[in-house]
């Protein structure tokens, strides 16, 4: 295992997020390999850590002043043993191949846990939609799709949204795909409700994370009711995590963006949340404006050079990191434990550094990794694909019930796998093992391809 990791690092030394994700998964699945000679003999680790395909392309576009810009586009098809590649597109200045590979790798195991027929992929661009006009975003999306369309399809690869890619971007991408391919198919998920989208898809990642947290708390005979919660981010996942916490009787104290966070001791209620949705999704403003609208709240700017995020210092019962990777480091983890947090449930992908995960486990806190806790988003994307294939649209309650059931089942699967391999209560080990075994068995059934 060490030899495989060294080889991967030597080959692509700059892909540190991918190496971090590899370390985490491979450490968890070691006992599985120890027990299974066939997995070792057939080199499943070498195969599962190498993407089936990587597409990189130029994305030229023109801004409103007639200036030409060139961004880089990516789509990684990591593994298709369980179905067509499935995973979001991220538009953010930090995007590079290492980040897309880490996200695609995580997606393989996450999709496996949902039990739906989806392989794992991810894509995106270093284009940042922040501060761009709608027309600029549309021209960028059209140029991006002018290359991507030849590599995707409803039975090949079905992208969705992620950071910087919401309903607006999915609309522009879909419009261009439809024009170029001369067909109206379910090639993207997260579509508008009027043209093939699924009810509950926008809510699914956040709602699913809170359903998962409720299951975890129930193992200690507790519930979300009256729990003080810290939420980071203020985009899609953070908004619907907050909404579900409020519906279940919890209190949300914080939200953030890349400039800082707001703390509202009185709690962010449904009315204030409606303001945040309008601020972030329509006006595309900054979270600092919340503190101007609601003087009982404070805005705290965060300088990344500080080395920790004071958001995680506030005393609370539960933490829901819903912004981005590595937003909780060792110092933050110590602050969370000291502040009385009992549960950390990841809405974002890999928001916790390995050092911080160890601290959570040392304190026997309930800790759920994103690949289990945020799988509700891709699960409902899978349901959107099913509805598109049948040209049907299921009612809200039906999709929400299925989402709840899927999150319950992922929770049980994680605990069972953790028990079976001698790490009871370790959701990270359980998620990695259960996701891995299903994918690897499918790969072996399908021969050396
Ligand atoms: P959005 O673009 O809607 O929101 C992202 C939020 O995170 C924004 O508030 C953004 O602030 C903040 N953020 C982004 N980068 C940073 C950074 N470097 N430091 C601090 N804050 C940052 O994205 P989503 O809500 O869709 O995604 C959030 C996370 O959830 C990601 O990790 C994503 O991979 C994961 N996820 C999303 C799913 C989905 O269905 N959308 C499904 C599963 C996982 P700012 O506006 O300042 O950039």
Tab-separated table of C-alpha atoms and ligand atoms in Angstrom:
chain	number	residue	atom	x	y	z
A	1	UNK	CA	0.000	0.000	0.000
A	2	UNK	CA	2.832	2.381	0.882
A	3	UNK	CA	4.515	1.548	-2.423
A	4	UNK	CA	1.347	2.434	-4.332
A	5	UNK	CA	0.976	5.760	-2.528
A	6	UNK	CA	4.656	6.619	-3.107
A	7	UNK	CA	4.339	5.807	-6.787
A	8	UNK	CA	1.282	8.046	-7.131
A	9	UNK	CA	2.977	10.907	-5.275
A	10	UNK	CA	6.154	10.568	-7.380
A	11	UNK	CA	4.125	10.642	-10.556
A	12	UNK	CA	1.992	13.672	-9.670
A	13	UNK	CA	3.732	15.406	-6.747
A	14	UNK	CA	1.563	18.542	-6.880
A	15	UNK	CA	-1.820	16.856	-6.372
A	16	UNK	CA	-1.868	17.168	-2.577
A	17	UNK	CA	-5.645	17.055	-2.087
A	18	UNK	CA	-5.766	13.845	-4.134
A	19	UNK	CA	-2.962	12.347	-2.014
A	20	UNK	CA	-4.837	13.321	1.161
A	21	UNK	CA	-8.020	11.568	-0.044
A	22	UNK	CA	-5.989	8.501	-1.088
A	23	UNK	CA	-4.291	8.223	2.298
A	24	UNK	CA	-7.624	8.378	4.083
A	25	UNK	CA	-9.352	5.751	1.956
A	26	UNK	CA	-6.417	3.364	1.668
A	27	UNK	CA	-5.747	3.410	5.418
A	28	UNK	CA	-9.387	2.421	6.022
A	29	UNK	CA	-9.451	-0.421	3.488
A	30	UNK	CA	-6.224	-2.075	4.582
A	31	UNK	CA	-8.055	-4.711	6.686
A	32	UNK	CA	-10.236	-5.533	3.675
A	33	UNK	CA	-7.169	-6.199	1.527
A	34	UNK	CA	-5.540	-8.192	4.301
A	35	UNK	CA	-8.538	-10.522	4.284
A	36	UNK	CA	-8.897	-10.813	0.522
A	37	UNK	CA	-6.088	-12.316	-1.545
A	38	UNK	CA	-7.922	-11.835	-4.848
A	39	UNK	CA	-8.057	-8.061	-4.351
A	40	UNK	CA	-4.294	-7.980	-3.897
A	41	UNK	CA	-3.565	-10.416	-6.712
A	42	UNK	CA	-5.687	-8.457	-9.186
A	43	UNK	CA	-4.105	-5.122	-8.209
A	44	UNK	CA	-7.393	-3.428	-7.385
A	45	UNK	CA	-5.655	-0.560	-5.580
A	46	UNK	CA	-3.493	0.315	-8.590
A	47	UNK	CA	-6.612	0.259	-10.748
A	48	UNK	CA	-9.010	2.153	-8.505
A	49	UNK	CA	-6.548	5.004	-7.866
A	50	UNK	CA	-5.944	5.725	-11.568
A	51	UNK	CA	-8.742	7.630	-13.358
A	52	UNK	CA	-10.295	5.812	-16.288
A	53	UNK	CA	-10.039	9.056	-18.218
A	54	UNK	CA	-8.966	12.677	-17.754
A	55	UNK	CA	-10.089	15.406	-20.117
A	56	UNK	CA	-8.489	18.856	-19.982
A	57	UNK	CA	-9.418	21.612	-22.367
A	58	UNK	CA	-9.139	25.290	-23.193
A	59	UNK	CA	-12.165	27.490	-22.472
A	60	UNK	CA	-11.900	30.845	-24.258
A	61	UNK	CA	-14.595	33.455	-23.573
A	62	UNK	CA	-15.152	37.191	-23.951
A	63	UNK	CA	-16.085	39.568	-21.110
A	64	UNK	CA	-18.561	42.444	-21.418
A	65	UNK	CA	-15.746	44.851	-22.390
A	66	UNK	CA	-14.661	42.700	-25.335
A	67	UNK	CA	-11.585	41.343	-23.526
A	68	UNK	CA	-10.741	37.681	-24.251
A	69	UNK	CA	-9.994	35.332	-21.334
A	70	UNK	CA	-8.795	31.733	-21.344
A	71	UNK	CA	-9.644	29.304	-18.547
A	72	UNK	CA	-8.931	25.619	-18.179
A	73	UNK	CA	-11.701	23.008	-18.159
A	74	UNK	CA	-11.531	19.537	-16.601
A	75	UNK	CA	-13.605	16.377	-16.500
A	76	UNK	CA	-12.273	13.278	-14.753
A	77	UNK	CA	-14.025	9.926	-15.221
A	78	UNK	CA	-12.688	8.084	-12.195
A	79	UNK	CA	-14.614	4.819	-12.206
A	80	UNK	CA	-17.594	3.467	-14.162
A	81	UNK	CA	-17.913	0.013	-12.575
A	82	UNK	CA	-21.332	0.846	-11.091
A	83	UNK	CA	-22.793	3.083	-13.804
A	84	UNK	CA	-22.209	6.205	-15.905
A	85	UNK	CA	-19.782	8.712	-14.372
A	86	UNK	CA	-21.692	11.000	-12.040
A	87	UNK	CA	-20.443	14.018	-10.111
A	88	UNK	CA	-20.558	17.785	-10.085
A	89	UNK	CA	-18.780	20.599	-11.878
A	90	UNK	CA	-16.922	23.148	-9.741
A	91	UNK	CA	-16.196	26.683	-10.978
A	92	UNK	CA	-13.728	28.310	-8.580
A	93	UNK	CA	-10.370	30.049	-8.984
A	94	UNK	CA	-8.630	27.340	-6.919
A	95	UNK	CA	-9.622	24.469	-9.246
A	96	UNK	CA	-6.792	22.336	-10.633
A	97	UNK	CA	-6.409	18.716	-11.693
A	98	UNK	CA	-5.445	17.530	-8.190
A	99	UNK	CA	-8.619	18.985	-6.674
A	100	UNK	CA	-10.818	17.493	-9.400
A	101	UNK	CA	-9.137	14.077	-8.957
A	102	UNK	CA	-9.680	14.160	-5.184
A	103	UNK	CA	-13.338	15.045	-5.673
A	104	UNK	CA	-13.791	12.354	-8.352
A	105	UNK	CA	-12.110	9.730	-6.154
A	106	UNK	CA	-14.363	10.557	-3.189
A	107	UNK	CA	-17.374	10.535	-5.509
A	108	UNK	CA	-16.759	6.900	-6.492
A	109	UNK	CA	-17.261	5.675	-2.909
A	110	UNK	CA	-20.054	8.142	-2.149
A	111	UNK	CA	-22.056	7.041	-5.189
A	112	UNK	CA	-21.476	3.415	-4.284
A	113	UNK	CA	-22.940	4.045	-0.810
A	114	UNK	CA	-26.175	5.435	-2.278
A	115	UNK	CA	-26.843	1.962	-3.838
A	116	UNK	CA	-27.900	3.711	-7.069
A	117	UNK	CA	-26.263	2.782	-10.402
A	118	UNK	CA	-23.731	5.589	-10.670
A	119	UNK	CA	-19.987	5.603	-11.310
A	120	UNK	CA	-17.828	8.470	-10.053
A	121	UNK	CA	-16.558	11.562	-11.859
A	122	UNK	CA	-16.023	15.256	-11.305
A	123	UNK	CA	-15.116	18.302	-13.372
A	124	UNK	CA	-14.926	22.035	-13.412
A	125	UNK	CA	-12.818	25.028	-14.223
A	126	UNK	CA	-10.613	27.673	-12.620
A	127	UNK	CA	-13.203	30.220	-13.813
A	128	UNK	CA	-14.710	32.154	-10.889
A	129	UNK	CA	-18.315	33.278	-11.461
A	130	UNK	CA	-18.097	35.734	-8.528
A	131	UNK	CA	-18.338	39.311	-9.787
A	132	UNK	CA	-19.177	38.258	-13.369
A	133	UNK	CA	-22.341	39.417	-15.141
A	134	UNK	CA	-25.015	36.906	-16.173
A	135	UNK	CA	-23.955	37.347	-19.801
A	136	UNK	CA	-20.314	36.649	-18.982
A	137	UNK	CA	-21.289	33.503	-17.061
A	138	UNK	CA	-23.479	32.412	-19.985
A	139	UNK	CA	-20.690	32.909	-22.531
A	140	UNK	CA	-18.283	30.991	-20.318
A	141	UNK	CA	-20.741	28.092	-19.825
A	142	UNK	CA	-21.423	27.902	-23.555
A	143	UNK	CA	-17.711	27.776	-24.355
A	144	UNK	CA	-17.141	25.148	-21.636
A	145	UNK	CA	-19.922	22.966	-23.046
A	146	UNK	CA	-18.709	23.451	-26.628
A	147	UNK	CA	-15.916	21.022	-25.718
A	148	UNK	CA	-17.450	18.977	-22.888
A	149	UNK	CA	-20.538	17.890	-24.871
A	150	UNK	CA	-18.633	15.301	-26.910
A	151	UNK	CA	-17.474	13.470	-23.752
A	152	UNK	CA	-20.759	13.247	-21.804
A	153	UNK	CA	-24.247	11.798	-22.262
A	154	UNK	CA	-27.103	10.320	-20.219
A	155	UNK	CA	-25.538	6.840	-20.402
A	156	UNK	CA	-21.891	7.963	-20.300
A	157	UNK	CA	-21.328	10.808	-17.893
A	158	UNK	CA	-23.926	13.001	-16.172
A	159	UNK	CA	-22.468	16.147	-14.525
A	160	UNK	CA	-24.241	18.281	-11.903
A	161	UNK	CA	-23.499	21.385	-9.807
A	162	UNK	CA	-20.920	22.023	-7.079
A	163	UNK	CA	-19.190	25.168	-5.793
A	164	UNK	CA	-19.916	28.021	-8.218
A	165	UNK	CA	-22.297	25.931	-10.333
A	166	UNK	CA	-25.944	26.365	-9.368
A	167	UNK	CA	-29.264	26.543	-11.191
A	168	UNK	CA	-28.163	29.448	-13.414
A	169	UNK	CA	-25.007	27.701	-14.657
A	170	UNK	CA	-26.750	24.322	-15.137
A	171	UNK	CA	-29.360	26.117	-17.287
A	172	UNK	CA	-26.751	27.688	-19.576
A	173	UNK	CA	-24.769	24.430	-19.827
A	174	UNK	CA	-27.891	22.412	-20.628
A	175	UNK	CA	-29.055	24.890	-23.273
A	176	UNK	CA	-25.745	24.598	-25.127
A	177	UNK	CA	-25.623	20.796	-24.851
A	178	UNK	CA	-29.142	20.522	-26.268
A	179	UNK	CA	-28.284	22.766	-29.192
A	180	UNK	CA	-25.054	20.957	-30.052
A	181	UNK	CA	-26.424	17.407	-29.696
A	182	UNK	CA	-29.874	18.097	-31.124
A	183	UNK	CA	-31.488	16.174	-28.284
A	184	UNK	CA	-33.268	16.821	-24.972
A	185	UNK	CA	-31.977	14.264	-22.493
A	186	UNK	CA	-31.128	14.006	-18.804
A	187	UNK	CA	-27.459	14.784	-19.426
A	188	UNK	CA	-27.148	17.100	-16.417
A	189	UNK	CA	-28.857	17.002	-13.030
A	190	UNK	CA	-29.904	19.985	-10.950
A	191	UNK	CA	-32.044	21.172	-13.872
A	192	UNK	CA	-34.894	23.663	-13.431
A	193	UNK	CA	-38.156	22.183	-12.207
A	194	UNK	CA	-40.004	23.143	-15.372
A	195	UNK	CA	-37.574	21.342	-17.689
A	196	UNK	CA	-36.597	17.999	-16.191
A	197	UNK	CA	-35.363	18.863	-12.701
A	198	UNK	CA	-36.417	16.908	-9.632
A	199	UNK	CA	-38.252	18.273	-6.642
A	200	UNK	CA	-35.983	18.253	-3.542
A	201	UNK	CA	-32.761	18.256	-5.634
A	202	UNK	CA	-31.724	21.772	-4.497
A	203	UNK	CA	-32.445	20.816	-0.874
A	204	UNK	CA	-31.045	17.284	-1.035
A	205	UNK	CA	-27.424	17.665	0.098
A	206	UNK	CA	-28.244	19.842	3.104
A	207	UNK	CA	-31.399	17.965	4.083
A	208	UNK	CA	-29.580	14.652	3.677
A	209	UNK	CA	-26.707	15.785	5.915
A	210	UNK	CA	-29.152	16.691	8.677
A	211	UNK	CA	-31.064	13.400	8.281
A	212	UNK	CA	-27.699	11.660	8.667
A	213	UNK	CA	-26.839	13.738	11.752
A	214	UNK	CA	-30.212	12.868	13.291
A	215	UNK	CA	-29.449	9.163	12.797
A	216	UNK	CA	-26.051	9.594	14.455
A	217	UNK	CA	-27.541	11.427	17.427
A	218	UNK	CA	-30.162	8.736	17.798
A	219	UNK	CA	-27.379	6.203	18.523
A	220	UNK	CA	-26.859	8.248	21.726
A	221	UNK	CA	-30.605	8.670	22.285
A	222	UNK	CA	-30.456	12.326	21.327
A	223	UNK	CA	-32.006	14.493	18.606
A	224	UNK	CA	-31.381	17.785	16.781
A	225	UNK	CA	-34.058	19.519	18.859
A	226	UNK	CA	-32.634	22.440	20.877
A	227	UNK	CA	-29.106	21.743	19.669
A	228	UNK	CA	-26.893	24.789	19.045
A	229	UNK	CA	-25.333	24.357	15.604
A	230	UNK	CA	-22.388	25.951	13.816
A	231	UNK	CA	-22.761	25.937	10.018
A	232	UNK	CA	-20.048	27.186	7.638
A	233	UNK	CA	-20.579	28.322	4.050
A	234	UNK	CA	-23.659	30.148	2.837
A	235	UNK	CA	-24.226	28.480	-0.524
A	236	UNK	CA	-26.533	25.665	-1.531
A	237	UNK	CA	-25.464	23.101	1.050
A	238	UNK	CA	-25.250	25.544	3.987
A	239	UNK	CA	-28.663	27.062	3.224
A	240	UNK	CA	-30.555	23.776	3.162
A	241	UNK	CA	-28.612	22.342	6.088
A	242	UNK	CA	-29.774	25.379	8.047
A	243	UNK	CA	-33.356	24.975	6.811
A	244	UNK	CA	-33.588	21.340	7.939
A	245	UNK	CA	-31.940	22.034	11.318
A	246	UNK	CA	-34.579	24.713	11.924
A	247	UNK	CA	-37.400	22.360	10.857
A	248	UNK	CA	-36.140	19.783	13.363
A	249	UNK	CA	-36.061	22.327	16.199
A	250	UNK	CA	-32.324	23.115	16.301
A	251	UNK	CA	-30.698	26.546	16.456
A	252	UNK	CA	-28.164	27.786	13.847
A	253	UNK	CA	-25.662	30.385	15.069
A	254	UNK	CA	-23.266	30.922	12.152
A	255	UNK	CA	-22.884	31.093	8.372
A	256	UNK	CA	-19.803	32.109	6.393
A	257	UNK	CA	-18.213	32.816	3.042
A	258	UNK	CA	-14.599	33.155	1.957
A	259	UNK	CA	-14.341	36.634	3.554
A	260	UNK	CA	-15.529	35.750	7.060
A	261	UNK	CA	-18.510	34.610	9.089
A	262	UNK	CA	-21.559	35.933	10.910
A	263	UNK	CA	-22.480	34.947	14.467
A	264	UNK	CA	-26.076	35.437	15.577
A	265	UNK	CA	-26.636	34.444	19.211
A	266	UNK	CA	-30.401	34.765	18.757
A	267	UNK	CA	-30.251	32.192	15.954
A	268	UNK	CA	-30.821	32.348	12.208
A	269	UNK	CA	-34.570	31.762	11.923
A	270	UNK	CA	-36.602	30.965	8.766
A	271	UNK	CA	-37.158	34.657	8.098
A	272	UNK	CA	-33.440	35.451	8.311
A	273	UNK	CA	-32.659	32.389	6.200
A	274	UNK	CA	-35.008	33.682	3.477
A	275	UNK	CA	-32.942	36.885	3.524
A	276	UNK	CA	-29.704	34.861	3.143
A	277	UNK	CA	-31.151	32.948	0.163
A	278	UNK	CA	-32.118	36.184	-1.524
A	279	UNK	CA	-28.740	37.755	-0.699
A	280	UNK	CA	-26.673	34.805	-1.956
A	281	UNK	CA	-28.753	33.342	-4.779
A	282	UNK	CA	-30.315	36.436	-6.339
A	283	UNK	CA	-28.219	39.458	-5.378
A	284	UNK	CA	-25.003	37.387	-5.155
A	285	UNK	CA	-23.838	39.537	-2.217
A	286	UNK	CA	-21.505	38.857	0.719
A	287	UNK	CA	-22.516	37.329	4.064
A	288	UNK	CA	-21.198	40.456	5.858
A	289	UNK	CA	-24.420	42.213	4.733
A	290	UNK	CA	-26.361	39.959	7.134
A	291	UNK	CA	-24.886	41.828	10.100
A	292	UNK	CA	-26.021	45.145	8.604
A	293	UNK	CA	-29.542	43.803	8.127
A	294	UNK	CA	-29.682	42.167	11.587
A	295	UNK	CA	-27.726	44.287	14.126
A	296	UNK	CA	-28.015	41.574	16.791
A	297	UNK	CA	-25.466	39.601	14.703
A	298	UNK	CA	-21.768	40.303	14.277
A	299	UNK	CA	-19.621	39.810	11.189
A	300	UNK	CA	-16.098	38.556	11.826
A	301	UNK	CA	-13.656	38.892	8.914
A	302	UNK	CA	-11.312	35.890	8.717
A	303	UNK	CA	-7.741	36.227	7.565
A	304	UNK	CA	-6.545	32.820	6.266
A	305	UNK	CA	-3.031	33.568	7.586
A	306	UNK	CA	-4.456	33.320	11.138
A	307	UNK	CA	-4.024	29.540	10.924
A	308	UNK	CA	-7.473	28.736	12.329
A	309	UNK	CA	-11.064	29.858	11.875
A	310	UNK	CA	-12.644	31.554	14.942
A	311	UNK	CA	-16.054	30.364	13.704
A	312	UNK	CA	-15.262	26.970	15.248
A	313	UNK	CA	-14.420	28.524	18.652
A	314	UNK	CA	-18.040	29.298	19.534
A	315	UNK	CA	-19.543	26.912	22.042
A	316	UNK	CA	-22.113	24.619	20.420
A	317	UNK	CA	-23.441	21.042	20.264
A	318	UNK	CA	-23.107	20.276	16.549
A	319	UNK	CA	-20.916	21.445	13.666
A	320	UNK	CA	-21.818	21.267	9.973
A	321	UNK	CA	-18.886	22.350	7.761
A	322	UNK	CA	-20.555	23.158	4.424
A	323	UNK	CA	-18.031	25.369	2.580
A	324	UNK	CA	-14.949	23.656	1.167
A	325	UNK	CA	-12.059	21.209	1.677
A	326	UNK	CA	-9.716	21.473	4.679
A	327	UNK	CA	-11.703	24.213	6.429
A	328	UNK	CA	-11.263	22.502	9.833
A	329	UNK	CA	-7.649	21.881	10.873
A	330	UNK	CA	-6.152	20.496	14.083
A	331	UNK	CA	-6.458	23.806	15.947
A	332	UNK	CA	-10.101	24.155	14.921
A	333	UNK	CA	-10.781	20.565	16.021
A	334	UNK	CA	-9.387	21.288	19.491
A	335	UNK	CA	-11.570	24.409	19.674
A	336	UNK	CA	-14.647	22.401	18.675
A	337	UNK	CA	-13.986	19.747	21.289
A	338	UNK	CA	-13.355	22.389	23.972
A	339	UNK	CA	-16.520	24.230	22.968
A	340	UNK	CA	-18.613	21.160	23.770
A	341	UNK	CA	-19.398	19.981	20.228
A	342	UNK	CA	-20.564	16.341	20.219
A	343	UNK	CA	-21.204	15.875	16.504
A	344	UNK	CA	-19.438	16.930	13.300
A	345	UNK	CA	-21.362	16.156	10.138
A	346	UNK	CA	-19.700	17.106	6.831
A	347	UNK	CA	-21.897	18.806	4.238
A	348	UNK	CA	-18.787	19.772	2.253
A	349	UNK	CA	-16.305	17.357	0.673
A	350	UNK	CA	-13.260	16.605	2.864
A	351	UNK	CA	-13.606	19.777	4.978
A	352	UNK	CA	-11.611	18.184	7.818
A	353	UNK	CA	-7.840	17.606	7.752
A	354	UNK	CA	-6.560	14.152	8.795
A	355	UNK	CA	-5.126	15.636	12.010
A	356	UNK	CA	-8.520	17.073	12.916
A	357	UNK	CA	-10.266	13.747	12.215
A	358	UNK	CA	-7.868	12.040	14.649
A	359	UNK	CA	-8.714	14.639	17.299
A	360	UNK	CA	-12.449	13.992	16.837
A	361	UNK	CA	-11.898	10.252	17.192
A	362	UNK	CA	-9.660	10.737	20.263
A	363	UNK	CA	-12.494	12.698	21.901
A	364	UNK	CA	-15.052	10.028	20.838
A	365	UNK	CA	-17.100	12.665	19.073
A	366	UNK	CA	-19.667	11.589	16.499
A	367	UNK	CA	-17.928	12.334	13.194
A	368	UNK	CA	-19.402	11.687	9.719
A	369	UNK	CA	-17.283	12.109	6.565
A	370	UNK	CA	-18.763	13.933	3.579
A	371	UNK	CA	-18.820	10.880	1.376
A	372	UNK	CA	-21.522	9.441	3.636
A	373	UNK	CA	-23.179	12.527	5.113
A	374	UNK	CA	-23.478	14.625	1.944
A	375	UNK	CA	-24.437	11.745	-0.373
A	376	UNK	CA	-28.060	12.940	-0.396
A	377	UNK	CA	-27.267	15.382	-3.211
A	378	UNK	CA	-26.016	12.794	-5.639
A	379	UNK	CA	-28.674	10.338	-4.480
A	380	UNK	CA	-31.442	12.721	-5.540
A	381	UNK	CA	-29.480	13.403	-8.729
A	382	UNK	CA	-29.761	9.646	-9.306
A	383	UNK	CA	-33.505	9.940	-8.721
A	384	UNK	CA	-33.607	12.845	-11.198
A	385	UNK	CA	-31.929	10.582	-13.784
A	386	UNK	CA	-34.514	7.867	-13.110
A	387	UNK	CA	-37.399	10.350	-13.525
A	388	UNK	CA	-35.850	11.695	-16.757
A	389	UNK	CA	-35.530	8.172	-18.191
A	390	UNK	CA	-39.208	7.541	-17.501
A	391	UNK	CA	-40.200	11.112	-18.479
A	392	UNK	CA	-42.033	11.349	-15.172
A	393	UNK	CA	-41.890	13.705	-12.214
A	394	UNK	CA	-42.341	12.373	-8.698
A	395	UNK	CA	-44.095	14.431	-5.981
A	396	UNK	CA	-42.028	16.272	-3.374
A	397	UNK	CA	-42.971	13.934	-0.548
A	398	UNK	CA	-42.029	10.846	-2.532
A	399	UNK	CA	-38.526	12.194	-3.309
A	400	UNK	CA	-38.026	13.422	0.267
A	401	UNK	CA	-39.109	10.044	1.688
A	402	UNK	CA	-36.686	8.255	-0.640
A	403	UNK	CA	-33.906	10.664	0.389
A	404	UNK	CA	-34.602	10.010	4.073
A	405	UNK	CA	-34.592	6.268	3.463
A	406	UNK	CA	-31.297	6.432	1.530
A	407	UNK	CA	-29.600	8.446	4.295
A	408	UNK	CA	-30.852	6.001	6.915
A	409	UNK	CA	-29.535	3.098	4.889
A	410	UNK	CA	-26.112	4.745	4.330
A	411	UNK	CA	-25.895	5.358	8.071
A	412	UNK	CA	-26.632	1.695	8.829
A	413	UNK	CA	-24.215	0.507	6.108
A	414	UNK	CA	-21.373	2.601	7.594
A	415	UNK	CA	-21.943	1.282	11.108
A	416	UNK	CA	-22.233	-2.353	9.939
A	417	UNK	CA	-19.025	-2.179	7.873
A	418	UNK	CA	-17.176	-0.482	10.742
A	419	UNK	CA	-18.335	-3.229	13.111
A	420	UNK	CA	-17.373	-6.001	10.702
A	421	UNK	CA	-13.809	-4.702	10.396
A	422	UNK	CA	-13.213	-4.008	14.074
A	423	UNK	CA	-13.671	-0.224	14.215
A	424	UNK	CA	-17.130	0.153	15.804
A	425	UNK	CA	-18.661	3.631	15.558
A	426	UNK	CA	-16.022	4.832	13.081
A	427	UNK	CA	-18.146	6.264	10.261
A	428	UNK	CA	-15.109	7.149	8.178
A	429	UNK	CA	-13.751	3.617	8.139
A	430	UNK	CA	-17.242	2.204	7.579
A	431	UNK	CA	-18.000	4.523	4.643
A	432	UNK	CA	-14.680	3.842	2.957
A	433	UNK	CA	-14.911	0.084	3.403
A	434	UNK	CA	-18.535	-0.315	2.304
A	435	UNK	CA	-18.084	1.990	-0.699
A	436	UNK	CA	-14.838	0.285	-1.718
A	437	UNK	CA	-16.020	-3.322	-1.498
A	438	UNK	CA	-19.022	-2.758	-3.751
A	439	UNK	CA	-16.998	-0.965	-6.447
A	440	UNK	CA	-14.138	-3.436	-6.365
A	441	UNK	CA	-16.425	-6.460	-6.625
A	442	UNK	CA	-18.096	-4.898	-9.675
A	443	UNK	CA	-14.668	-4.212	-11.220
A	444	UNK	CA	-13.621	-7.817	-10.719
A	445	UNK	CA	-16.888	-9.112	-12.229
A	446	UNK	CA	-16.257	-6.990	-15.311
A	447	UNK	CA	-12.721	-8.278	-15.956
A	448	UNK	CA	-9.522	-6.356	-16.623
A	449	UNK	CA	-10.837	-3.302	-18.509
B	1	LIG	P1	-21.793	27.022	-3.295
B	1	LIG	O1	-20.977	27.584	-4.387
B	1	LIG	O2	-23.276	27.130	-3.369
B	1	LIG	O3	-21.331	27.617	-1.889
B	1	LIG	C1	-20.010	27.488	-1.455
B	1	LIG	C2	-19.863	28.246	-0.159
B	1	LIG	O4	-18.605	27.943	0.412
B	1	LIG	C3	-19.901	29.755	-0.343
B	1	LIG	O5	-20.425	30.340	0.786
B	1	LIG	C4	-18.432	30.089	-0.517
B	1	LIG	O6	-18.086	31.423	-0.195
B	1	LIG	C5	-17.816	29.149	0.491
B	1	LIG	N1	-16.423	28.856	0.088
B	1	LIG	C6	-15.992	28.340	-1.078
B	1	LIG	N2	-14.660	28.248	-1.091
B	1	LIG	C7	-14.251	28.735	0.093
B	1	LIG	C8	-12.990	28.910	0.690
B	1	LIG	N3	-11.861	28.569	0.043
B	1	LIG	N4	-12.955	29.415	1.949
B	1	LIG	C9	-14.094	29.766	2.604
B	1	LIG	N5	-15.322	29.625	2.079
B	1	LIG	C10	-15.392	29.118	0.853
B	1	LIG	O7	-21.347	25.483	-3.181
B	1	LIG	P2	-22.108	24.271	-2.508
B	1	LIG	O8	-22.870	24.740	-1.321
B	1	LIG	O9	-22.796	23.530	-3.573
B	1	LIG	O10	-20.877	23.356	-2.042
B	1	LIG	C11	-20.292	23.457	-0.746
B	1	LIG	C12	-19.533	22.182	-0.449
B	1	LIG	O11	-20.434	21.060	-0.498
B	1	LIG	C13	-18.403	21.826	-1.405
B	1	LIG	O12	-17.374	21.162	-0.704
B	1	LIG	C14	-19.061	20.848	-2.370
B	1	LIG	O13	-18.121	20.000	-2.998
B	1	LIG	C15	-19.928	20.070	-1.385
B	1	LIG	N6	-21.043	19.342	-1.963
B	1	LIG	C16	-22.009	19.987	-2.697
B	1	LIG	C17	-23.074	19.274	-3.208
B	1	LIG	C18	-24.200	19.942	-3.900
B	1	LIG	O14	-25.222	19.263	-4.144
B	1	LIG	N7	-24.130	21.226	-4.223
B	1	LIG	C19	-23.153	17.811	-3.069
B	1	LIG	C20	-22.150	17.241	-2.199
B	1	LIG	C21	-21.124	17.993	-1.706
B	1	LIG	P3	-17.701	32.464	-1.380
B	1	LIG	O15	-19.027	32.833	-1.970
B	1	LIG	O16	-17.006	33.570	-0.706
B	1	LIG	O17	-16.809	31.719	-2.330
